[in-house]
């Protein structure tokens, strides 16, 4: 009797159907990969009827993540829960399901932007310049208050035998850190309205090329990957890196004894923009919505992602800020202290970055390519500015 009973229970358990849920994400950041692996394992423990498959299109050289998603769609692989960049373009193309109300109600309405119920931000990130404060202090320097101060810092650092700025030119998307800074400081008016002209484009690109002409960026960095930039800082070879605050823990992990700084770089016009990046978003594919089991599983996964304790661990690992309606409490990290200190300056907060804007399809790629050519190429600024302006004004 006991044997028969045991067999019947086994049969009953094995007959329980499992819902397969694929979560597509960008694997460019090791911390983000770790976050999703941890969240998925915890979710499956609490939801044994759902199996999560983490899937990444891979980091292909000089291809933006949003372009990799287009390939997934063309190959009929665009499912189920997806990390998005340029989410409005994907929503406008009709590829996204309505976000479940149980999920959208978790998010602060001020953070949703133009999502209109189709996508939600994952977290809020800060972009700025990470610097080696040990070298700064040894040279009598402090975080620059103006762009002119920044150039003085670069010259002093170069004369001391260090490379002032490291840029990962091998990963084309890495150019966006400088691209967004340049866009904000040359194309935004005081009211943050965009005014693009060829003359402004020329001034912007000429300013950027001067960093290379003055020897502040090495020629060899054209072939340097994004991951290698943090190694250059940690090893003390280069002193400043324009990136996200999420890189601070990685650098500190490589060199725990190094003193680091973080600041928002002032523009030549006097405004210092503090960029709050909400461009990383979650979406659910339209195909997923057509399957009630998958759609329900997707909703459960996202609800779990933003749940108390789980979301706090994500924020702590990514040095990110919350986008939820509920208050989150995370232990103040080394990175948090540096970012908070940067906000103590006179800054103008903006979320106007190229990936958040309604730009012509392909503009981000061409902008990044032109920035790389500006820094290390020989094409004239006039030609590059004309090409970039034509791309900006292209029909959407």
Tab-separated table of C-alpha atoms in Angstrom:
chain	number	residue	atom	x	y	z
A	1	UNK	CA	0.000	0.000	0.000
A	2	UNK	CA	2.807	2.401	0.954
A	3	UNK	CA	4.660	1.659	-2.275
A	4	UNK	CA	1.527	2.256	-4.344
A	5	UNK	CA	0.824	5.493	-2.450
A	6	UNK	CA	4.376	6.725	-3.015
A	7	UNK	CA	4.213	5.956	-6.723
A	8	UNK	CA	0.910	7.795	-7.131
A	9	UNK	CA	2.298	10.909	-5.405
A	10	UNK	CA	5.332	10.858	-7.670
A	11	UNK	CA	3.102	10.566	-10.706
A	12	UNK	CA	0.951	13.465	-9.493
A	13	UNK	CA	3.992	15.720	-8.972
A	14	UNK	CA	5.490	14.871	-12.344
A	15	UNK	CA	2.209	15.692	-14.084
A	16	UNK	CA	2.291	19.303	-12.894
A	17	UNK	CA	2.876	21.436	-15.979
A	18	UNK	CA	5.754	23.912	-15.962
A	19	UNK	CA	5.457	27.296	-17.643
A	20	UNK	CA	8.603	28.268	-19.527
A	21	UNK	CA	9.438	31.983	-19.293
A	22	UNK	CA	12.321	33.534	-21.198
A	23	UNK	CA	13.900	36.758	-19.905
A	24	UNK	CA	16.042	38.544	-22.495
A	25	UNK	CA	18.704	40.909	-21.193
A	26	UNK	CA	21.921	42.691	-22.068
A	27	UNK	CA	24.927	40.848	-20.669
A	28	UNK	CA	27.432	43.702	-21.003
A	29	UNK	CA	27.663	44.291	-17.249
A	30	UNK	CA	28.807	41.508	-14.912
A	31	UNK	CA	26.901	42.963	-11.953
A	32	UNK	CA	23.631	43.039	-13.913
A	33	UNK	CA	24.152	39.440	-15.014
A	34	UNK	CA	24.694	38.444	-11.378
A	35	UNK	CA	21.538	40.315	-10.319
A	36	UNK	CA	19.317	38.534	-12.822
A	37	UNK	CA	20.782	35.121	-12.052
A	38	UNK	CA	20.134	35.666	-8.340
A	39	UNK	CA	16.595	37.017	-8.851
A	40	UNK	CA	15.697	34.156	-11.203
A	41	UNK	CA	16.930	31.472	-8.811
A	42	UNK	CA	14.998	33.005	-5.910
A	43	UNK	CA	11.873	33.388	-8.060
A	44	UNK	CA	11.917	29.759	-9.205
A	45	UNK	CA	12.314	28.559	-5.618
A	46	UNK	CA	9.125	30.413	-4.681
A	47	UNK	CA	7.330	29.541	-7.940
A	48	UNK	CA	8.169	25.908	-8.770
A	49	UNK	CA	5.635	25.858	-11.612
A	50	UNK	CA	7.604	28.465	-13.597
A	51	UNK	CA	11.030	27.897	-15.130
A	52	UNK	CA	12.957	31.052	-16.068
A	53	UNK	CA	15.448	30.940	-18.913
A	54	UNK	CA	17.857	33.885	-18.986
A	55	UNK	CA	18.813	34.685	-22.553
A	56	UNK	CA	21.181	37.264	-23.982
A	57	UNK	CA	21.681	38.044	-27.674
A	58	UNK	CA	25.396	38.431	-26.877
A	59	UNK	CA	27.622	41.471	-27.182
A	60	UNK	CA	28.484	41.771	-30.840
A	61	UNK	CA	31.141	44.294	-31.748
A	62	UNK	CA	29.760	47.712	-32.674
A	63	UNK	CA	26.140	46.600	-32.456
A	64	UNK	CA	23.790	48.307	-30.033
A	65	UNK	CA	21.611	46.152	-27.805
A	66	UNK	CA	18.477	47.662	-29.378
A	67	UNK	CA	19.733	46.446	-32.782
A	68	UNK	CA	20.222	42.962	-31.348
A	69	UNK	CA	16.569	43.004	-30.271
A	70	UNK	CA	15.559	43.819	-33.861
A	71	UNK	CA	17.405	40.704	-35.001
A	72	UNK	CA	15.574	38.633	-32.391
A	73	UNK	CA	12.283	39.914	-33.796
A	74	UNK	CA	13.316	39.135	-37.366
A	75	UNK	CA	14.204	35.596	-36.268
A	76	UNK	CA	10.872	35.189	-34.420
A	77	UNK	CA	12.740	35.075	-31.092
A	78	UNK	CA	11.269	38.218	-29.527
A	79	UNK	CA	9.834	36.872	-26.251
A	80	UNK	CA	8.854	36.881	-23.292
A	81	UNK	CA	10.086	39.451	-20.731
A	82	UNK	CA	12.610	41.777	-22.350
A	83	UNK	CA	15.076	44.352	-21.156
A	84	UNK	CA	14.656	47.279	-23.541
A	85	UNK	CA	16.650	50.255	-24.775
A	86	UNK	CA	14.887	52.898	-26.870
A	87	UNK	CA	11.633	51.377	-25.554
A	88	UNK	CA	9.287	53.877	-27.198
A	89	UNK	CA	10.410	52.803	-30.668
A	90	UNK	CA	9.591	49.179	-29.841
A	91	UNK	CA	6.255	50.167	-28.320
A	92	UNK	CA	5.384	52.285	-31.390
A	93	UNK	CA	6.151	49.268	-33.589
A	94	UNK	CA	3.375	47.374	-31.793
A	95	UNK	CA	5.676	44.686	-30.407
A	96	UNK	CA	4.849	45.091	-26.720
A	97	UNK	CA	1.969	43.837	-24.609
A	98	UNK	CA	0.115	45.993	-22.128
A	99	UNK	CA	2.029	45.915	-18.862
A	100	UNK	CA	-0.111	44.201	-16.170
A	101	UNK	CA	-1.715	46.644	-13.770
A	102	UNK	CA	-0.286	44.710	-10.823
A	103	UNK	CA	3.170	45.667	-12.127
A	104	UNK	CA	2.626	49.269	-13.234
A	105	UNK	CA	1.086	50.188	-9.881
A	106	UNK	CA	4.446	49.367	-8.275
A	107	UNK	CA	6.231	52.123	-10.213
A	108	UNK	CA	6.352	55.817	-9.303
A	109	UNK	CA	4.201	57.534	-12.001
A	110	UNK	CA	6.802	60.318	-12.309
A	111	UNK	CA	9.315	57.706	-13.472
A	112	UNK	CA	7.250	56.105	-16.224
A	113	UNK	CA	7.657	58.925	-18.758
A	114	UNK	CA	5.909	58.168	-22.026
A	115	UNK	CA	5.524	54.454	-21.420
A	116	UNK	CA	1.720	54.582	-21.594
A	117	UNK	CA	1.489	51.208	-19.898
A	118	UNK	CA	3.742	49.396	-22.378
A	119	UNK	CA	7.061	49.461	-20.478
A	120	UNK	CA	8.486	50.437	-17.106
A	121	UNK	CA	11.958	51.611	-15.990
A	122	UNK	CA	14.125	49.033	-14.249
A	123	UNK	CA	15.961	51.537	-12.053
A	124	UNK	CA	17.460	55.002	-12.203
A	125	UNK	CA	21.166	55.292	-12.946
A	126	UNK	CA	23.606	58.180	-12.592
A	127	UNK	CA	26.199	58.977	-15.248
A	128	UNK	CA	29.279	61.073	-14.633
A	129	UNK	CA	33.065	60.946	-14.369
A	130	UNK	CA	34.867	58.503	-12.091
A	131	UNK	CA	38.355	59.690	-11.144
A	132	UNK	CA	41.392	58.441	-9.249
A	133	UNK	CA	41.374	60.792	-6.254
A	134	UNK	CA	44.779	59.558	-5.067
A	135	UNK	CA	46.383	60.980	-8.214
A	136	UNK	CA	44.196	64.097	-8.080
A	137	UNK	CA	45.275	64.872	-4.522
A	138	UNK	CA	48.943	64.074	-5.173
A	139	UNK	CA	48.864	66.709	-7.931
A	140	UNK	CA	46.976	69.237	-5.803
A	141	UNK	CA	43.786	68.859	-7.830
A	142	UNK	CA	40.144	68.640	-6.798
A	143	UNK	CA	36.972	67.765	-8.705
A	144	UNK	CA	36.634	70.517	-11.359
A	145	UNK	CA	33.874	73.085	-10.871
A	146	UNK	CA	33.911	74.324	-14.482
A	147	UNK	CA	34.889	72.930	-17.879
A	148	UNK	CA	37.942	75.192	-17.867
A	149	UNK	CA	38.967	73.631	-14.524
A	150	UNK	CA	38.530	70.206	-16.151
A	151	UNK	CA	40.933	71.114	-18.967
A	152	UNK	CA	43.477	72.384	-16.394
A	153	UNK	CA	43.179	69.036	-14.606
A	154	UNK	CA	43.753	67.191	-17.888
A	155	UNK	CA	46.892	69.206	-18.677
A	156	UNK	CA	48.310	68.792	-15.158
A	157	UNK	CA	47.674	65.038	-15.234
A	158	UNK	CA	49.271	64.681	-18.683
A	159	UNK	CA	52.377	66.613	-17.617
A	160	UNK	CA	52.688	64.283	-14.597
A	161	UNK	CA	52.937	61.284	-16.938
A	162	UNK	CA	49.420	59.861	-16.650
A	163	UNK	CA	46.702	59.553	-19.277
A	164	UNK	CA	43.951	61.991	-18.261
A	165	UNK	CA	40.952	60.235	-19.886
A	166	UNK	CA	40.261	56.622	-20.832
A	167	UNK	CA	37.606	55.852	-23.461
A	168	UNK	CA	36.581	52.376	-24.659
A	169	UNK	CA	36.496	52.956	-28.392
A	170	UNK	CA	36.284	49.271	-29.328
A	171	UNK	CA	32.726	49.036	-27.971
A	172	UNK	CA	30.849	51.544	-30.080
A	173	UNK	CA	28.033	51.911	-27.535
A	174	UNK	CA	30.593	53.105	-24.957
A	175	UNK	CA	30.847	56.367	-26.932
A	176	UNK	CA	27.338	57.232	-25.691
A	177	UNK	CA	28.670	58.365	-22.330
A	178	UNK	CA	30.493	61.238	-23.967
A	179	UNK	CA	27.824	61.524	-26.656
A	180	UNK	CA	25.086	62.274	-24.143
A	181	UNK	CA	27.297	64.776	-22.311
A	182	UNK	CA	28.029	66.593	-25.565
A	183	UNK	CA	24.389	66.471	-26.667
A	184	UNK	CA	23.182	67.995	-23.385
A	185	UNK	CA	25.737	70.758	-23.351
A	186	UNK	CA	25.590	71.790	-27.000
A	187	UNK	CA	22.031	70.965	-28.076
A	188	UNK	CA	19.899	71.799	-25.033
A	189	UNK	CA	18.622	75.272	-24.238
A	190	UNK	CA	18.216	76.454	-20.635
A	191	UNK	CA	14.666	75.068	-20.584
A	192	UNK	CA	16.089	71.722	-21.835
A	193	UNK	CA	14.444	72.135	-25.234
A	194	UNK	CA	16.488	70.709	-28.089
A	195	UNK	CA	17.875	73.107	-30.688
A	196	UNK	CA	19.986	71.272	-33.259
A	197	UNK	CA	21.912	73.206	-35.911
A	198	UNK	CA	24.886	72.330	-38.073
A	199	UNK	CA	26.833	75.177	-36.434
A	200	UNK	CA	26.206	73.715	-32.984
A	201	UNK	CA	27.188	70.279	-34.253
A	202	UNK	CA	30.482	71.668	-35.541
A	203	UNK	CA	31.190	73.359	-32.211
A	204	UNK	CA	30.344	70.144	-30.334
A	205	UNK	CA	32.572	67.899	-32.446
A	206	UNK	CA	35.432	70.423	-32.462
A	207	UNK	CA	35.365	70.509	-28.663
A	208	UNK	CA	35.453	66.710	-28.496
A	209	UNK	CA	38.295	66.364	-31.019
A	210	UNK	CA	40.412	68.777	-28.982
A	211	UNK	CA	40.636	66.178	-26.184
A	212	UNK	CA	42.532	63.934	-28.575
A	213	UNK	CA	44.541	66.728	-30.204
A	214	UNK	CA	45.769	67.883	-26.791
A	215	UNK	CA	46.891	64.354	-25.897
A	216	UNK	CA	44.302	63.821	-23.181
A	217	UNK	CA	43.053	60.565	-24.773
A	218	UNK	CA	45.477	57.935	-26.096
A	219	UNK	CA	45.360	56.737	-29.696
A	220	UNK	CA	45.433	53.124	-28.454
A	221	UNK	CA	42.106	53.536	-26.676
A	222	UNK	CA	40.362	53.299	-30.022
A	223	UNK	CA	40.731	49.503	-29.665
A	224	UNK	CA	39.981	49.352	-25.929
A	225	UNK	CA	36.805	47.611	-24.736
A	226	UNK	CA	34.395	49.027	-22.167
A	227	UNK	CA	35.446	46.361	-19.635
A	228	UNK	CA	39.102	47.277	-20.076
A	229	UNK	CA	38.458	50.920	-19.189
A	230	UNK	CA	37.880	50.045	-15.524
A	231	UNK	CA	41.138	48.113	-15.522
A	232	UNK	CA	42.972	51.196	-16.776
A	233	UNK	CA	41.571	53.209	-13.859
A	234	UNK	CA	42.174	50.475	-11.271
A	235	UNK	CA	45.780	50.046	-12.428
A	236	UNK	CA	46.451	53.799	-12.207
A	237	UNK	CA	47.260	54.130	-15.915
A	238	UNK	CA	44.410	56.532	-16.647
A	239	UNK	CA	42.816	58.967	-14.231
A	240	UNK	CA	39.263	59.758	-15.444
A	241	UNK	CA	36.471	57.694	-17.024
A	242	UNK	CA	33.098	58.989	-18.238
A	243	UNK	CA	30.677	56.178	-17.375
A	244	UNK	CA	27.940	55.162	-14.972
A	245	UNK	CA	28.190	55.107	-11.192
A	246	UNK	CA	27.555	51.354	-11.419
A	247	UNK	CA	31.241	50.971	-12.412
A	248	UNK	CA	32.461	52.257	-9.032
A	249	UNK	CA	32.116	48.883	-7.215
A	250	UNK	CA	33.917	47.105	-10.067
A	251	UNK	CA	36.910	49.442	-9.899
A	252	UNK	CA	36.975	49.275	-6.118
A	253	UNK	CA	36.861	45.488	-6.325
A	254	UNK	CA	39.988	45.506	-8.497
A	255	UNK	CA	41.852	47.959	-6.264
A	256	UNK	CA	40.265	48.305	-2.786
A	257	UNK	CA	42.984	50.682	-1.607
A	258	UNK	CA	42.401	53.256	-4.325
A	259	UNK	CA	40.565	56.463	-3.439
A	260	UNK	CA	37.885	57.239	-5.991
A	261	UNK	CA	35.824	60.307	-6.837
A	262	UNK	CA	32.684	60.899	-8.894
A	263	UNK	CA	31.522	64.192	-10.387
A	264	UNK	CA	29.188	65.600	-13.016
A	265	UNK	CA	31.246	67.392	-15.652
A	266	UNK	CA	30.299	71.018	-16.242
A	267	UNK	CA	29.710	72.156	-19.800
A	268	UNK	CA	31.628	74.958	-21.493
A	269	UNK	CA	28.474	77.066	-21.263
A	270	UNK	CA	28.468	76.865	-17.479
A	271	UNK	CA	25.654	74.371	-16.866
A	272	UNK	CA	26.411	71.148	-15.004
A	273	UNK	CA	23.925	68.454	-15.958
A	274	UNK	CA	23.312	65.572	-13.579
A	275	UNK	CA	22.059	62.785	-15.813
A	276	UNK	CA	19.424	60.474	-14.379
A	277	UNK	CA	19.191	57.566	-16.782
A	278	UNK	CA	15.839	55.742	-17.033
A	279	UNK	CA	16.524	54.196	-20.439
A	280	UNK	CA	16.819	50.584	-19.194
A	281	UNK	CA	13.244	49.288	-19.140
A	282	UNK	CA	11.220	46.090	-18.850
A	283	UNK	CA	8.678	45.138	-21.483
A	284	UNK	CA	6.568	42.066	-22.251
A	285	UNK	CA	6.239	40.858	-25.839
A	286	UNK	CA	2.898	40.846	-27.617
A	287	UNK	CA	3.268	37.128	-28.298
A	288	UNK	CA	3.647	36.508	-24.577
A	289	UNK	CA	0.314	38.225	-23.905
A	290	UNK	CA	-1.422	35.804	-26.285
A	291	UNK	CA	-0.490	32.927	-23.930
A	292	UNK	CA	-2.327	33.441	-20.591
A	293	UNK	CA	0.045	31.152	-18.669
A	294	UNK	CA	3.170	32.926	-19.937
A	295	UNK	CA	1.644	36.364	-19.467
A	296	UNK	CA	0.701	35.492	-15.892
A	297	UNK	CA	4.218	34.159	-15.278
A	298	UNK	CA	5.723	37.356	-16.704
A	299	UNK	CA	3.596	39.441	-14.350
A	300	UNK	CA	4.647	37.328	-11.367
A	301	UNK	CA	8.323	37.615	-12.313
A	302	UNK	CA	8.222	41.421	-12.537
A	303	UNK	CA	6.215	41.724	-9.317
A	304	UNK	CA	8.868	39.578	-7.635
A	305	UNK	CA	11.695	41.646	-9.155
A	306	UNK	CA	10.378	44.846	-7.522
A	307	UNK	CA	9.417	43.135	-4.246
A	308	UNK	CA	10.852	44.145	-0.886
A	309	UNK	CA	14.302	42.747	-0.262
A	310	UNK	CA	14.776	41.504	-3.834
A	311	UNK	CA	14.715	44.944	-5.469
A	312	UNK	CA	16.856	46.433	-2.702
A	313	UNK	CA	19.581	43.873	-3.463
A	314	UNK	CA	19.441	44.812	-7.150
A	315	UNK	CA	19.771	48.512	-6.337
A	316	UNK	CA	22.700	47.873	-4.009
A	317	UNK	CA	24.550	45.728	-6.550
A	318	UNK	CA	23.986	48.175	-9.409
A	319	UNK	CA	24.556	51.384	-7.366
A	320	UNK	CA	21.169	52.468	-8.705
A	321	UNK	CA	18.207	54.484	-7.415
A	322	UNK	CA	14.666	53.207	-6.967
A	323	UNK	CA	11.768	53.836	-9.358
A	324	UNK	CA	9.095	52.239	-7.154
A	325	UNK	CA	6.246	53.952	-5.332
A	326	UNK	CA	7.177	52.273	-2.072
A	327	UNK	CA	10.194	53.567	-0.198
A	328	UNK	CA	13.272	51.412	-0.458
A	329	UNK	CA	16.035	51.169	2.098
A	330	UNK	CA	19.503	50.016	1.141
A	331	UNK	CA	22.717	50.138	3.118
A	332	UNK	CA	24.677	53.222	2.074
A	333	UNK	CA	27.537	52.035	-0.102
A	334	UNK	CA	30.831	53.615	-1.045
A	335	UNK	CA	29.320	54.474	-4.426
A	336	UNK	CA	26.243	56.074	-2.817
A	337	UNK	CA	28.448	58.387	-0.776
A	338	UNK	CA	30.330	59.568	-3.876
A	339	UNK	CA	27.162	60.096	-5.920
A	340	UNK	CA	25.451	61.994	-3.077
A	341	UNK	CA	28.505	64.220	-2.810
A	342	UNK	CA	28.295	65.006	-6.542
A	343	UNK	CA	24.692	66.159	-6.080
A	344	UNK	CA	25.807	68.657	-3.430
A	345	UNK	CA	27.151	70.851	-6.235
A	346	UNK	CA	25.000	73.245	-8.261
A	347	UNK	CA	23.609	70.834	-10.869
A	348	UNK	CA	20.698	70.731	-13.311
A	349	UNK	CA	18.984	67.356	-13.305
A	350	UNK	CA	18.019	65.957	-16.715
A	351	UNK	CA	16.924	62.698	-18.270
A	352	UNK	CA	17.513	63.979	-21.811
A	353	UNK	CA	19.797	61.309	-23.201
A	354	UNK	CA	19.793	60.176	-26.805
A	355	UNK	CA	18.321	56.737	-26.097
A	356	UNK	CA	15.350	58.388	-24.326
A	357	UNK	CA	14.498	60.689	-27.216
A	358	UNK	CA	12.369	60.230	-30.309
A	359	UNK	CA	15.321	60.224	-32.689
A	360	UNK	CA	15.466	58.861	-36.254
A	361	UNK	CA	16.061	55.119	-36.442
A	362	UNK	CA	19.778	54.387	-36.500
A	363	UNK	CA	20.795	57.831	-35.195
A	364	UNK	CA	22.451	56.432	-32.045
A	365	UNK	CA	24.710	54.213	-34.113
A	366	UNK	CA	25.716	56.949	-36.537
A	367	UNK	CA	26.278	59.390	-33.642
A	368	UNK	CA	28.601	56.933	-31.913
A	369	UNK	CA	30.496	56.198	-35.131
A	370	UNK	CA	30.938	59.897	-35.839
A	371	UNK	CA	32.175	60.506	-32.290
A	372	UNK	CA	34.806	57.818	-32.708
A	373	UNK	CA	35.899	59.266	-36.040
A	374	UNK	CA	35.949	62.725	-34.442
A	375	UNK	CA	38.283	61.574	-31.701
A	376	UNK	CA	40.678	59.366	-33.654
A	377	UNK	CA	39.989	59.924	-37.360
A	378	UNK	CA	41.024	62.483	-39.951
A	379	UNK	CA	37.680	63.423	-41.537
A	380	UNK	CA	37.065	67.156	-41.258
A	381	UNK	CA	34.749	68.481	-38.567
A	382	UNK	CA	32.641	70.251	-41.218
A	383	UNK	CA	31.950	66.979	-43.045
A	384	UNK	CA	31.219	65.071	-39.851
A	385	UNK	CA	28.879	67.791	-38.558
A	386	UNK	CA	27.004	67.884	-41.875
A	387	UNK	CA	26.595	64.107	-41.843
A	388	UNK	CA	25.428	64.077	-38.229
A	389	UNK	CA	22.934	66.888	-38.846
A	390	UNK	CA	21.516	65.046	-41.856
A	391	UNK	CA	21.083	61.923	-39.693
A	392	UNK	CA	19.333	63.948	-37.001
A	393	UNK	CA	16.960	65.543	-39.468
A	394	UNK	CA	16.240	62.300	-41.336
A	395	UNK	CA	12.618	61.173	-41.654
A	396	UNK	CA	11.622	58.992	-38.727
